[in-house]
């Protein structure tokens, strides 16, 4: 009988803790939500609460201009020879294969290779950066960097390498790559 | 002997609280400063619907910060410990899921800067923190006050 009473007491205490945990979890989330929203509201660079997270919406320059370019448009520019393609992937990936005629400017070594790779490109040339994968950030980072460096016409081909290699001209090796 | 055990329990209890508190505060700091970068990281995990990404990028680090502070001061321990388990299990699920499907993305575990891709080590770290968190939860729930003074349970 005392054992049963002890069990009941423990069970009651456990139940009480569970209820306590539930309301505390809820209160914590609500509290965090309110603080986070308030701070975001006060920030200069506040985030849009229910923002569009699509790759197209994320690929904007700081002024809000869209930087992405479609494959068909990029293809047209490639055959017209009116754009310079720059590969933002690491050097090893570039050497294994890249868009024909593209320059290699790996994002991880951009400071070292930037001057040499871009010395023959005029600031108003249309530049198309690309990397591999829909979520790859290298081409985006490189595009923003090139804009900061004074190139006014920079676009990003999202998932460029994967799309291009399917049936468009490619080459391998490091002949046009940025070798440092 | 009993006193020794009690001291050890107390040491583990406070140790777990301080470690987890520190981890959550440290993990929240950079994400609170750079919400846009963190939202990109969440997007790359490809788990949440687009409409919830920015909201999560704002609320999650703040929740981590508050939980870290609560762990340190010992406030609302049952709720904080349970929520800590939920978060750590969710993180582990997200890491394993994306590692299994071969996504090479930034972890975003402790900072928004690139260079910390998801890997087995991130899962192991998460598992270690989860062990501490589960221990803490058990300590908080188990008969209430054996491991810690009554007032710290909030």
Tab-separated table of C-alpha atoms in Angstrom:
chain	number	residue	atom	x	y	z
A	1	UNK	CA	0.000	0.000	0.000
A	2	UNK	CA	2.765	2.544	0.850
A	3	UNK	CA	4.485	1.529	-2.390
A	4	UNK	CA	1.365	2.349	-4.330
A	5	UNK	CA	1.132	5.690	-2.576
A	6	UNK	CA	4.764	6.421	-3.414
A	7	UNK	CA	4.124	5.485	-7.038
A	8	UNK	CA	1.079	7.752	-7.174
A	9	UNK	CA	3.076	10.574	-5.671
A	10	UNK	CA	5.885	10.115	-8.195
A	11	UNK	CA	3.436	9.855	-11.057
A	12	UNK	CA	1.691	13.023	-9.933
A	13	UNK	CA	5.028	14.828	-9.770
A	14	UNK	CA	6.014	13.568	-13.208
A	15	UNK	CA	2.675	14.693	-14.630
A	16	UNK	CA	3.165	18.074	-13.057
A	17	UNK	CA	6.634	18.357	-14.619
A	18	UNK	CA	5.252	17.388	-18.007
A	19	UNK	CA	2.585	20.062	-17.831
A	20	UNK	CA	5.195	22.549	-16.654
A	21	UNK	CA	7.454	21.584	-19.570
A	22	UNK	CA	4.634	21.994	-22.089
A	23	UNK	CA	3.679	25.488	-21.048
A	24	UNK	CA	7.302	26.519	-20.655
A	25	UNK	CA	8.166	25.256	-24.166
A	26	UNK	CA	5.226	27.176	-25.576
A	27	UNK	CA	6.142	30.312	-23.645
A	28	UNK	CA	9.785	30.040	-24.746
A	29	UNK	CA	8.826	29.815	-28.404
A	30	UNK	CA	6.361	32.699	-28.143
A	31	UNK	CA	8.921	34.796	-26.262
A	32	UNK	CA	11.679	34.048	-28.808
A	33	UNK	CA	9.250	34.828	-31.633
A	34	UNK	CA	8.293	38.206	-30.173
A	35	UNK	CA	11.878	39.223	-29.408
A	36	UNK	CA	13.125	38.098	-32.838
A	37	UNK	CA	10.349	39.910	-34.703
A	38	UNK	CA	10.884	43.083	-32.685
A	39	UNK	CA	14.643	43.082	-33.271
A	40	UNK	CA	14.139	42.404	-36.971
A	41	UNK	CA	11.726	45.312	-37.165
A	42	UNK	CA	14.326	47.633	-35.653
A	43	UNK	CA	17.202	46.489	-37.855
A	44	UNK	CA	18.344	48.465	-40.878
A	45	UNK	CA	18.737	45.293	-42.913
A	46	UNK	CA	15.549	43.628	-41.701
A	47	UNK	CA	14.415	40.412	-43.359
A	48	UNK	CA	11.060	40.070	-44.999
A	49	UNK	CA	9.215	37.725	-42.586
A	50	UNK	CA	7.598	35.465	-45.138
A	51	UNK	CA	10.171	36.005	-47.856
A	52	UNK	CA	10.398	34.139	-51.088
A	53	UNK	CA	13.322	31.745	-50.741
A	54	UNK	CA	13.452	30.581	-54.338
A	55	UNK	CA	16.868	30.673	-56.047
A	56	UNK	CA	15.652	33.403	-58.404
A	57	UNK	CA	14.526	35.617	-55.545
A	58	UNK	CA	17.741	35.050	-53.624
A	59	UNK	CA	19.942	35.852	-56.557
A	60	UNK	CA	19.702	39.584	-56.483
A	61	UNK	CA	22.347	42.220	-56.239
A	62	UNK	CA	22.267	44.554	-53.228
A	63	UNK	CA	20.045	46.989	-55.154
A	64	UNK	CA	17.429	44.290	-55.739
A	65	UNK	CA	18.162	43.687	-59.431
A	66	UNK	CA	17.817	40.060	-60.475
A	67	UNK	CA	21.077	38.487	-61.484
A	68	UNK	CA	19.983	35.106	-62.761
A	69	UNK	CA	19.879	34.287	-66.446
A	70	UNK	CA	18.020	31.437	-68.122
A	71	UNK	CA	19.829	28.618	-69.897
A	72	UNK	CA	18.282	29.515	-73.265
A	73	UNK	CA	19.407	33.123	-72.952
A	74	UNK	CA	22.898	32.078	-71.872
A	75	UNK	CA	23.064	29.627	-74.762
A	76	UNK	CA	22.097	32.343	-77.238
A	77	UNK	CA	24.768	34.680	-75.858
A	78	UNK	CA	27.331	31.872	-75.990
A	79	UNK	CA	26.768	31.206	-79.681
A	80	UNK	CA	26.731	34.933	-80.442
A	81	UNK	CA	30.017	35.163	-78.530
A	82	UNK	CA	28.670	38.166	-76.673
A	83	UNK	CA	29.318	37.032	-73.122
A	84	UNK	CA	32.271	35.827	-71.092
A	85	UNK	CA	31.591	32.765	-68.985
A	86	UNK	CA	33.415	32.491	-65.668
A	87	UNK	CA	33.506	29.252	-63.722
A	88	UNK	CA	33.441	29.796	-59.945
A	89	UNK	CA	34.097	26.192	-58.950
A	90	UNK	CA	37.412	24.996	-57.493
A	91	UNK	CA	40.314	24.630	-59.912
A	92	UNK	CA	40.162	20.819	-59.894
A	93	UNK	CA	36.529	20.799	-60.998
A	94	UNK	CA	37.285	23.357	-63.693
A	95	UNK	CA	40.053	21.217	-65.102
A	96	UNK	CA	37.820	18.159	-65.214
A	97	UNK	CA	35.355	19.998	-67.394
A	98	UNK	CA	33.902	23.448	-68.032
A	99	UNK	CA	31.871	25.446	-70.528
A	100	UNK	CA	33.894	25.798	-73.722
A	101	UNK	CA	35.987	28.965	-73.605
A	102	UNK	CA	35.072	29.739	-70.025
A	103	UNK	CA	37.579	31.333	-67.687
A	104	UNK	CA	38.263	29.728	-64.355
A	105	UNK	CA	38.118	31.985	-61.355
A	106	UNK	CA	37.636	29.730	-58.333
A	107	UNK	CA	35.800	31.573	-55.597
A	108	UNK	CA	38.104	30.121	-52.948
A	109	UNK	CA	41.117	31.753	-54.625
A	110	UNK	CA	39.450	34.824	-56.044
A	111	UNK	CA	41.739	37.374	-54.394
A	112	UNK	CA	44.836	35.714	-55.801
A	113	UNK	CA	43.572	35.248	-59.370
A	114	UNK	CA	41.137	38.081	-59.939
A	115	UNK	CA	43.491	40.604	-61.556
A	116	UNK	CA	45.089	38.122	-63.917
A	117	UNK	CA	41.858	36.457	-65.023
A	118	UNK	CA	39.952	39.681	-65.634
A	119	UNK	CA	42.752	41.859	-67.065
A	120	UNK	CA	41.409	41.567	-70.630
A	121	UNK	CA	37.753	42.033	-69.775
A	122	UNK	CA	36.312	45.520	-70.070
A	123	UNK	CA	33.995	46.675	-67.257
A	124	UNK	CA	30.879	46.724	-69.432
A	125	UNK	CA	31.349	43.196	-70.826
A	126	UNK	CA	28.512	40.812	-70.107
A	127	UNK	CA	29.872	38.223	-67.667
A	128	UNK	CA	28.008	35.031	-66.806
A	129	UNK	CA	29.170	33.193	-63.695
A	130	UNK	CA	28.241	29.617	-62.962
A	131	UNK	CA	28.955	26.728	-60.632
A	132	UNK	CA	27.328	23.348	-60.045
A	133	UNK	CA	24.068	22.608	-58.225
A	134	UNK	CA	20.938	24.633	-57.570
A	135	UNK	CA	22.086	25.569	-54.109
A	136	UNK	CA	25.670	26.375	-55.064
A	137	UNK	CA	26.590	29.808	-53.734
A	138	UNK	CA	29.969	30.181	-55.478
A	139	UNK	CA	28.633	31.783	-58.653
A	140	UNK	CA	26.469	34.136	-56.617
A	141	UNK	CA	29.380	35.183	-54.404
A	142	UNK	CA	31.591	35.660	-57.448
A	143	UNK	CA	28.935	37.721	-59.256
A	144	UNK	CA	28.498	40.056	-56.292
A	145	UNK	CA	32.287	40.336	-56.017
A	146	UNK	CA	32.633	41.225	-59.714
A	147	UNK	CA	29.903	43.841	-59.382
A	148	UNK	CA	31.778	45.314	-56.426
A	149	UNK	CA	34.942	45.332	-58.525
A	150	UNK	CA	33.265	47.523	-61.131
A	151	UNK	CA	31.893	45.079	-63.701
A	152	UNK	CA	28.443	46.420	-64.421
A	153	UNK	CA	26.933	43.573	-66.403
A	154	UNK	CA	27.164	40.350	-64.426
A	155	UNK	CA	24.627	37.515	-64.485
A	156	UNK	CA	24.415	34.096	-62.877
A	157	UNK	CA	23.521	30.858	-64.610
A	158	UNK	CA	21.974	28.833	-61.785
A	159	UNK	CA	23.072	25.203	-61.740
A	160	UNK	CA	25.099	26.179	-64.815
A	161	UNK	CA	27.528	23.312	-65.136
A	162	UNK	CA	24.949	20.552	-64.604
A	163	UNK	CA	22.611	22.080	-67.205
A	164	UNK	CA	25.288	22.966	-69.720
A	165	UNK	CA	27.196	19.693	-69.790
A	166	UNK	CA	24.103	17.764	-70.885
A	167	UNK	CA	24.270	18.809	-74.532
A	168	UNK	CA	26.179	22.065	-74.962
A	169	UNK	CA	29.866	22.609	-75.858
A	170	UNK	CA	32.290	21.805	-73.076
A	171	UNK	CA	36.009	21.238	-72.772
A	172	UNK	CA	38.443	20.085	-70.137
A	173	UNK	CA	41.908	21.096	-69.010
A	174	UNK	CA	43.247	24.301	-67.626
A	175	UNK	CA	44.146	26.227	-70.804
A	176	UNK	CA	41.841	29.132	-70.005
A	177	UNK	CA	41.707	28.536	-66.291
A	178	UNK	CA	43.048	30.839	-63.697
A	179	UNK	CA	46.169	29.074	-62.656
A	180	UNK	CA	48.032	30.778	-59.923
B	1	UNK	CA	29.882	7.115	-0.533
B	2	UNK	CA	26.356	8.476	-0.889
B	3	UNK	CA	27.663	11.979	-0.462
B	4	UNK	CA	30.258	11.362	-3.154
B	5	UNK	CA	27.577	10.171	-5.544
B	6	UNK	CA	25.430	13.129	-4.743
B	7	UNK	CA	28.327	15.481	-5.423
B	8	UNK	CA	29.044	13.753	-8.710
B	9	UNK	CA	25.388	14.037	-9.753
B	10	UNK	CA	25.391	17.677	-8.868
B	11	UNK	CA	28.643	18.230	-10.766
B	12	UNK	CA	27.237	16.506	-13.860
B	13	UNK	CA	23.981	18.414	-13.614
B	14	UNK	CA	25.632	21.823	-13.415
B	15	UNK	CA	28.291	20.827	-15.944
B	16	UNK	CA	25.655	19.780	-18.486
B	17	UNK	CA	23.716	22.980	-17.906
B	18	UNK	CA	26.771	25.191	-18.377
B	19	UNK	CA	28.029	23.339	-21.434
B	20	UNK	CA	24.649	23.327	-23.153
B	21	UNK	CA	24.048	26.946	-22.211
B	22	UNK	CA	27.396	27.921	-23.704
B	23	UNK	CA	26.797	25.888	-26.839
B	24	UNK	CA	23.398	27.440	-27.484
B	25	UNK	CA	24.601	30.981	-26.848
B	26	UNK	CA	27.677	30.499	-29.017
B	27	UNK	CA	25.581	28.919	-31.780
B	28	UNK	CA	23.075	31.771	-31.752
B	29	UNK	CA	25.468	34.708	-31.797
B	30	UNK	CA	26.575	34.780	-35.445
B	31	UNK	CA	23.139	33.789	-36.743
B	32	UNK	CA	21.475	36.662	-34.895
B	33	UNK	CA	24.001	39.067	-36.407
B	34	UNK	CA	23.575	37.700	-39.950
B	35	UNK	CA	19.969	36.559	-40.441
B	36	UNK	CA	20.107	36.835	-44.239
B	37	UNK	CA	23.117	34.520	-44.442
B	38	UNK	CA	21.448	32.084	-42.059
B	39	UNK	CA	18.252	32.096	-44.124
B	40	UNK	CA	20.312	31.024	-47.155
B	41	UNK	CA	21.767	28.166	-45.130
B	42	UNK	CA	18.285	27.051	-44.067
B	43	UNK	CA	17.163	27.296	-47.677
B	44	UNK	CA	20.028	25.069	-48.761
B	45	UNK	CA	18.887	22.338	-46.387
B	46	UNK	CA	15.802	22.069	-48.642
B	47	UNK	CA	13.563	20.907	-45.835
B	48	UNK	CA	11.336	23.838	-44.898
B	49	UNK	CA	8.809	25.445	-47.239
B	50	UNK	CA	10.096	28.724	-48.714
B	51	UNK	CA	7.583	30.807	-46.822
B	52	UNK	CA	8.938	29.683	-43.425
B	53	UNK	CA	12.632	30.148	-44.155
B	54	UNK	CA	13.087	33.782	-43.129
B	55	UNK	CA	10.882	33.381	-40.081
B	56	UNK	CA	12.903	30.375	-38.953
B	57	UNK	CA	16.160	32.242	-39.606
B	58	UNK	CA	14.992	34.956	-37.241
B	59	UNK	CA	13.293	32.954	-34.494
B	60	UNK	CA	15.567	29.915	-34.194
B	61	UNK	CA	18.768	31.759	-33.174
B	62	UNK	CA	16.796	33.879	-30.716
B	63	UNK	CA	15.298	30.730	-29.225
B	64	UNK	CA	18.798	29.272	-28.906
B	65	UNK	CA	20.048	32.410	-27.178
B	66	UNK	CA	17.172	32.465	-24.690
B	67	UNK	CA	17.560	28.751	-24.006
B	68	UNK	CA	21.294	29.213	-23.463
B	69	UNK	CA	20.664	31.973	-20.948
B	70	UNK	CA	17.967	29.904	-19.209
B	71	UNK	CA	20.360	26.949	-18.972
B	72	UNK	CA	22.946	29.180	-17.359
B	73	UNK	CA	20.617	30.800	-14.854
B	74	UNK	CA	18.582	27.618	-14.272
B	75	UNK	CA	15.249	29.141	-15.198
B	76	UNK	CA	12.305	27.086	-16.576
B	77	UNK	CA	14.470	23.988	-16.658
B	78	UNK	CA	11.805	21.395	-17.588
B	79	UNK	CA	10.704	23.378	-20.655
B	80	UNK	CA	14.216	24.410	-21.658
B	81	UNK	CA	15.565	20.869	-21.376
B	82	UNK	CA	12.682	19.367	-23.386
B	83	UNK	CA	12.982	22.031	-26.066
B	84	UNK	CA	16.725	21.467	-26.205
B	85	UNK	CA	16.103	17.767	-26.928
B	86	UNK	CA	13.587	18.628	-29.615
B	87	UNK	CA	15.976	21.081	-31.302
B	88	UNK	CA	18.988	18.777	-31.144
B	89	UNK	CA	16.988	15.824	-32.503
B	90	UNK	CA	15.649	18.022	-35.321
B	91	UNK	CA	19.151	19.222	-36.177
B	92	UNK	CA	20.400	15.666	-36.234
B	93	UNK	CA	17.543	14.586	-38.482
B	94	UNK	CA	18.255	17.447	-40.893
B	95	UNK	CA	21.987	16.682	-40.948
B	96	UNK	CA	21.544	12.941	-41.505
B	97	UNK	CA	18.874	13.511	-44.149
B	98	UNK	CA	21.037	15.879	-46.179
B	99	UNK	CA	24.221	13.902	-45.720
B	100	UNK	CA	22.383	10.787	-46.919
B	101	UNK	CA	21.182	12.494	-50.075
B	102	UNK	CA	24.671	13.834	-50.723
B	103	UNK	CA	24.088	17.563	-50.432
B	104	UNK	CA	27.332	19.423	-49.922
B	105	UNK	CA	26.026	22.394	-47.968
B	106	UNK	CA	27.209	24.668	-45.229
B	107	UNK	CA	26.265	23.292	-41.807
B	108	UNK	CA	25.349	26.628	-40.255
B	109	UNK	CA	25.694	24.890	-36.899
B	110	UNK	CA	27.775	27.526	-35.141
B	111	UNK	CA	28.299	30.206	-37.735
B	112	UNK	CA	26.964	31.492	-41.024
B	113	UNK	CA	30.354	31.710	-42.710
B	114	UNK	CA	31.140	29.205	-45.410
B	115	UNK	CA	33.692	26.464	-44.890
B	116	UNK	CA	31.870	24.298	-42.364
B	117	UNK	CA	30.142	21.732	-44.560
B	118	UNK	CA	27.918	19.089	-43.034
B	119	UNK	CA	29.787	15.879	-42.257
B	120	UNK	CA	29.886	12.998	-39.813
B	121	UNK	CA	31.661	15.186	-37.246
B	122	UNK	CA	28.735	17.619	-37.132
B	123	UNK	CA	26.397	14.704	-36.454
B	124	UNK	CA	28.675	13.368	-33.711
B	125	UNK	CA	28.871	16.783	-32.060
B	126	UNK	CA	25.109	17.037	-32.170
B	127	UNK	CA	24.837	13.539	-30.672
B	128	UNK	CA	27.198	14.502	-27.832
B	129	UNK	CA	25.111	17.550	-26.991
B	130	UNK	CA	21.974	15.447	-27.221
B	131	UNK	CA	23.382	13.029	-24.637
B	132	UNK	CA	23.961	15.955	-22.275
B	133	UNK	CA	20.516	17.312	-22.968
B	134	UNK	CA	18.811	13.973	-22.344
B	135	UNK	CA	20.803	13.554	-19.135
B	136	UNK	CA	19.675	16.990	-18.020
B	137	UNK	CA	16.055	16.228	-18.848
B	138	UNK	CA	16.177	13.017	-16.846
B	139	UNK	CA	17.828	14.853	-13.968
B	140	UNK	CA	15.166	17.551	-14.017
B	141	UNK	CA	12.257	15.140	-14.273
B	142	UNK	CA	13.549	12.424	-11.981
B	143	UNK	CA	12.015	12.870	-8.588
B	144	UNK	CA	12.449	16.585	-8.876
B	145	UNK	CA	15.180	17.622	-6.559
B	146	UNK	CA	17.729	14.902	-6.082
B	147	UNK	CA	20.317	16.476	-8.367
B	148	UNK	CA	19.780	20.103	-7.768
B	149	UNK	CA	18.293	22.538	-5.310
B	150	UNK	CA	14.566	23.017	-5.628
B	151	UNK	CA	14.651	26.642	-6.698
B	152	UNK	CA	16.622	26.034	-9.880
B	153	UNK	CA	13.835	24.076	-11.524
B	154	UNK	CA	11.819	27.172	-12.146
